Amino acid sequence: MEAQSSAINYLPIVIQMLVAVGFAVGTMFATHYLGPKRKTKDKLTPFESGVEVVGNARTPISIKYFLVAILFVLFDVEVIFMYPWAVNFREMGVEGLVEMFIFMATLLLGFIYILKKKALDWD
């Protein structure tokens, strides 16, 4: 028997998406209209974990902070690619091992490049 794809096969997915979006929108409207509307001076002030706010929140932040964060995410995502290999490395044999060494060498070259460019120095 050959499975044929038709529009009716996608109906459960469309219904699930509509229910999810409807729930999110309905919840937002319900909390907005049903929630208390008492605004006091204390509720309208910024909350900084119980500490009084000092200075302006719009001060410029060093680009190094964002660069380190992006590099962390980049290398973290690359490590995620190692989990499927670790689970199936025996089935992949020598070819899988060589491919992972190439992948790790590419990561190592990228890390060496970052160190040479001094992207992680905080001076």
Coordinates of C-alpha atoms in Angstrom, one line a residue:
M1 CA 0.0 0.0 0.0
E2 CA 1.4 3.3 -1.0
A3 CA 0.8 6.3 1.3
Q4 CA -0.5 9.3 -0.5
S5 CA -0.3 12.8 0.9
S6 CA -3.3 15.0 0.8
A7 CA -4.4 18.2 2.4
I8 CA -6.7 16.3 4.9
N9 CA -3.6 14.5 6.3
Y10 CA -2.3 17.9 7.6
L11 CA -5.6 18.9 9.3
P12 CA -4.6 17.6 12.8
I13 CA -1.4 19.7 12.6
V14 CA -3.3 22.8 11.5
I15 CA -5.8 22.3 14.3
Q16 CA -3.0 21.9 16.9
M17 CA -1.3 25.0 15.7
L18 CA -4.6 27.0 15.8
V19 CA -5.3 25.7 19.3
A20 CA -1.8 26.7 20.5
V21 CA -1.9 30.2 19.0
G22 CA -5.5 30.6 20.2
F23 CA -4.4 29.6 23.7
A24 CA -1.5 32.0 23.7
V25 CA -3.5 34.9 22.4
G26 CA -6.5 34.1 24.6
T27 CA -4.3 33.9 27.7
M28 CA -2.7 37.3 27.0
F29 CA -6.1 39.0 26.5
A30 CA -7.6 37.3 29.5
T31 CA -4.8 38.4 31.8
H32 CA -4.9 41.9 30.5
Y33 CA -8.7 42.3 30.8
L34 CA -9.3 40.3 34.0
G35 CA -6.2 41.2 35.9
P36 CA -6.1 43.9 38.6
K37 CA -5.5 47.4 37.3
R38 CA -4.2 49.1 40.5
K39 CA -1.1 51.1 39.5
T40 CA 0.9 52.4 42.4
K41 CA 4.2 54.3 42.5
D42 CA 5.9 51.2 43.9
K43 CA 4.6 49.0 41.1
L44 CA 5.7 51.4 38.4
T45 CA 9.3 51.7 39.6
P46 CA 12.0 49.5 38.0
F47 CA 12.9 46.4 40.1
E48 CA 16.5 45.4 40.3
S49 CA 16.5 42.4 42.6
G50 CA 15.7 44.5 45.6
V51 CA 18.5 46.9 45.0
E52 CA 17.9 50.6 44.4
V53 CA 18.4 51.6 40.8
V54 CA 21.7 53.5 40.3
G55 CA 22.5 55.3 37.1
N56 CA 21.1 55.0 33.6
A57 CA 20.3 51.7 32.1
R58 CA 21.3 53.0 28.6
T59 CA 25.1 53.0 29.3
P60 CA 27.1 51.5 26.4
I61 CA 28.4 48.0 27.0
S62 CA 31.7 46.8 25.6
I63 CA 31.4 44.8 22.4
K64 CA 33.7 42.2 23.9
Y65 CA 30.8 41.0 26.1
F66 CA 28.7 40.2 23.0
L67 CA 31.6 38.7 21.2
V68 CA 32.3 36.2 24.0
A69 CA 28.6 35.4 24.2
I70 CA 28.4 34.7 20.5
L71 CA 31.6 32.6 20.6
F72 CA 30.2 30.6 23.5
V73 CA 27.0 29.9 21.7
L74 CA 28.9 29.0 18.5
F75 CA 31.2 26.4 20.2
D76 CA 28.3 25.2 22.4
V77 CA 26.3 24.4 19.3
E78 CA 29.2 22.7 17.7
V79 CA 29.6 20.4 20.7
I80 CA 25.9 19.4 20.3
F81 CA 26.9 17.8 17.0
M82 CA 29.2 15.4 18.8
Y83 CA 26.4 13.7 20.8
P84 CA 24.9 11.7 17.8
W85 CA 28.4 10.7 16.9
A86 CA 29.2 9.6 20.5
V87 CA 26.0 7.4 20.5
N88 CA 26.7 5.8 17.1
F89 CA 30.5 5.9 16.8
R90 CA 30.8 2.0 16.7
E91 CA 28.4 1.8 13.8
M92 CA 30.2 4.5 11.8
G93 CA 33.5 2.6 12.0
V94 CA 36.8 4.1 10.9
E95 CA 35.1 6.5 8.4
G96 CA 33.1 8.1 11.2
L97 CA 36.2 8.4 13.3
V98 CA 38.1 10.2 10.5
E99 CA 35.2 12.5 9.9
M100 CA 35.0 13.4 13.6
F101 CA 38.7 14.1 13.6
I102 CA 38.3 16.4 10.7
F103 CA 35.4 18.1 12.5
M104 CA 37.4 18.5 15.7
A105 CA 40.4 19.8 13.7
T106 CA 38.2 22.4 12.1
L107 CA 36.9 23.5 15.6
L108 CA 40.5 23.6 16.9
L109 CA 41.6 25.8 14.0
G110 CA 38.7 28.1 14.7
F111 CA 39.6 28.2 18.4
I112 CA 43.3 28.9 17.6
Y113 CA 42.2 31.7 15.2
I114 CA 40.1 33.3 18.0
L115 CA 43.1 33.1 20.4
K116 CA 45.5 34.6 17.8
K117 CA 43.0 37.5 17.2
K118 CA 42.9 37.9 21.0
A119 CA 39.1 37.9 20.9
L120 CA 38.9 36.6 24.4
D121 CA 41.2 39.2 26.0
W122 CA 39.4 41.7 28.2
D123 CA 42.0 44.5 28.0

